[in-house]
Amino acid sequence: MNTAHPDFDKLHHANPNERAIVIGSGFGGLAAAIRLAAKGYHVTLLEKLDALGGRGYTYRQDGFTFDGGPTIVTVPELFEELWALCGKTMSSDVDLRLMNPFYRIRFDDGRIFDYSNEKSENLRQIREYNPDDARGYERYLKASEARHKVGFDLLDKPFSTLAQLMRFAPDLVRLRGDQSVYTLVSKYIKNEQLRQAVSFHPLLIGGNPFTASSLYSLISHLEVTGGVWSAMGGTGRIVEAMGNLIKGQGTDIRVNTEVDQITTAGGKVTGVRLKSGEHIAANLVISNADSAWTYKHLLSETVKRKWTERRIDKAHYSNGLFVWYFGTKKQYPDIPHHSIILGPRYKSLLTDIFKHKKPTDDFSLYLHRPTATDPSMAPEGCDAFYALVPVPHLDSGTDWTTHAETFRKAVEERLEETGLPGLSENLATSLMLTPLDFQNRLNSVKGAGFSLEPRITQSAYFRPHNKSEEVDGLYLVGAGTHPGAGMPAVLSSAKVIDNLIPAVSHVS
């Protein structure tokens, strides 16, 4: 159902200079809508799906609630800023709980590492793997902090010019941004299993630890200093609360409304044309759609100089995702909120996924059990889960219409072997999302789970800019633009455009 502001007719006929259209309601789009309304714009938020959230969409089935994708909250201050813009406090609407452990990492040989919010506990476990690596881990955390001091400060700053890139270049050289996260970790930690436990974080944002810049190691510092949080009611509760903020600002929210084209004239945005044929006029459009999808499809009628179809097709994209949402008739109390179950291979597995686009049988996966924290996500006595498996994007040629159930069964068997005995007999509900769904449902080029891969040649200045290089009045937020994927990054992308777009009173 569309949620129109009572003064919809007034908004619909507002001066195009005072109107802003936001395409897509992922966290980047929601944050952008809040920030623009706070600047005085009449905002219209357009969402293709039947509810808000984008990749953070909530699925409900047979009494179970499943977060569509994002489940890990770091830097909650970025959310709190949005509530403050509306004169409210986030804690009044969303109950965040600190995770401990952050993640349980299970290696293929059955060994466990509980990555904790307590440094002393992490060091104790590290000594059990390799006593010498305890000191190395502490040195690595200092290296992560150094990269955080540089990298995190750049999250909400635009990278639209070479001059901005050159100001950053000395720090990039000093901190060896050309090296990978895994290379940096290996400098300090020698045990291979510990290297995996400390270096996997780029996978949370669609990056390969062996090619993602070492600057992304800043995630480690973020976690140990600020914690890993989850929302009661799931990530969907945050989406719902942000939607309520937006409604309170008078924004027109239209779901089941897909944009066909961003319209332009004379190199400037003039509005959007919907699939229905309706045209909405505006001189300011913010696309939270996948950046590659925006340039390839939503601007297909506009001549482009930089982000041509050829360049988009040749770009490097993140891995795809296979996500199996399932509920069980019984509970598995020994399974924590977040688990990472690693297979027998690490580097060669990631090479197969990212480089060779080769499907594999010896996968690794992330297991989400929100009922460990919030039993309301499932009927009484039951558990809600999802298993997320990194897989190649659609360039692999995999026919997911026939392969999905075969792969789901393999995931089920793997989970039965690694902590969920009797799973097949205790299934209460099941739902799958494949790279094909990411392409067709979420409008992601090649079905990539996180848009463009965050390698150094596709980061900062080399990523599609927040202020479009193609047409005036178009801005981009979300995983496919600067600074990239992950909740802190997509929220920061909205902060970037907030700094670029003047308030209504200053619009000429």
PDB file of N, CA and C in Angstrom, residues 4-5 84 125 139 177 215 279 281 340 360 415 433 440 442 504:
ATOM      1  N   ALA A   4       0.672   7.949   1.148  1.00  0.00           N
ATOM      2  CA  ALA A   4       0.766   9.301   0.617  1.00  0.00           C
ATOM      3  C   ALA A   4       0.553  10.325   1.710  1.00  0.00           C
ATOM      4  N   HIS A   5       1.287  11.391   1.641  1.00  0.00           N
ATOM      5  CA  HIS A   5       1.109  12.515   2.536  1.00  0.00           C
ATOM      6  C   HIS A   5      -0.258  13.140   2.266  1.00  0.00           C
ATOM      7  N   ALA A  84      18.141  12.240  15.141  1.00  0.00           N
ATOM      8  CA  ALA A  84      18.359  13.594  15.662  1.00  0.00           C
ATOM      9  C   ALA A  84      17.869  14.654  14.670  1.00  0.00           C
ATOM     10  N   GLN A 125      41.973 -17.237  23.343  1.00  0.00           N
ATOM     11  CA  GLN A 125      41.724 -18.232  22.300  1.00  0.00           C
ATOM     12  C   GLN A 125      42.858 -18.276  21.280  1.00  0.00           C
ATOM     13  N   ARG A 139      49.291  -6.172  17.526  1.00  0.00           N
ATOM     14  CA  ARG A 139      49.927  -5.282  16.549  1.00  0.00           C
ATOM     15  C   ARG A 139      49.024  -5.057  15.348  1.00  0.00           C
ATOM     16  N   GLY A 177      47.847   0.813   0.921  1.00  0.00           N
ATOM     17  CA  GLY A 177      46.516   0.499   0.447  1.00  0.00           C
ATOM     18  C   GLY A 177      46.517  -0.427  -0.748  1.00  0.00           C
ATOM     19  N   LEU A 215      42.979  -1.174   3.488  1.00  0.00           N
ATOM     20  CA  LEU A 215      42.229  -0.139   4.204  1.00  0.00           C
ATOM     21  C   LEU A 215      40.938  -0.695   4.786  1.00  0.00           C
ATOM     22  N   HIS A 279       4.830  10.363 -15.390  1.00  0.00           N
ATOM     23  CA  HIS A 279       6.059  11.142 -15.240  1.00  0.00           C
ATOM     24  C   HIS A 279       5.937  12.028 -14.012  1.00  0.00           C
ATOM     25  N   ALA A 281       7.883  15.144 -12.237  1.00  0.00           N
ATOM     26  CA  ALA A 281       8.897  16.161 -12.503  1.00  0.00           C
ATOM     27  C   ALA A 281       9.688  16.494 -11.247  1.00  0.00           C
ATOM     28  N   ILE A 340      29.942 -18.329  11.423  1.00  0.00           N
ATOM     29  CA  ILE A 340      30.606 -18.455  10.127  1.00  0.00           C
ATOM     30  C   ILE A 340      31.174 -19.861  10.057  1.00  0.00           C
ATOM     31  N   THR A 360      31.070 -24.172  -6.664  1.00  0.00           N
ATOM     32  CA  THR A 360      31.829 -25.168  -5.901  1.00  0.00           C
ATOM     33  C   THR A 360      30.910 -25.926  -4.953  1.00  0.00           C
ATOM     34  N   LEU A 415      24.807 -28.140   7.125  1.00  0.00           N
ATOM     35  CA  LEU A 415      24.370 -27.647   8.431  1.00  0.00           C
ATOM     36  C   LEU A 415      24.091 -28.795   9.392  1.00  0.00           C
ATOM     37  N   LEU A 433      16.648 -17.360  -1.958  1.00  0.00           N
ATOM     38  CA  LEU A 433      16.984 -16.210  -2.792  1.00  0.00           C
ATOM     39  C   LEU A 433      18.299 -16.536  -3.477  1.00  0.00           C
ATOM     40  N   ASN A 440      16.607  -9.992 -10.824  1.00  0.00           N
ATOM     41  CA  ASN A 440      15.238  -9.741 -11.253  1.00  0.00           C
ATOM     42  C   ASN A 440      14.393  -9.021 -10.205  1.00  0.00           C
ATOM     43  N   LEU A 442      15.821  -7.420  -7.214  1.00  0.00           N
ATOM     44  CA  LEU A 442      16.519  -6.285  -6.610  1.00  0.00           C
ATOM     45  C   LEU A 442      17.269  -5.429  -7.629  1.00  0.00           C
ATOM     46  N   VAL A 504      16.837  23.903   0.527  1.00  0.00           N
ATOM     47  CA  VAL A 504      15.885  24.477  -0.409  1.00  0.00           C
ATOM     48  C   VAL A 504      15.987  25.991  -0.480  1.00  0.00           C
TER      49      VAL A 504
END
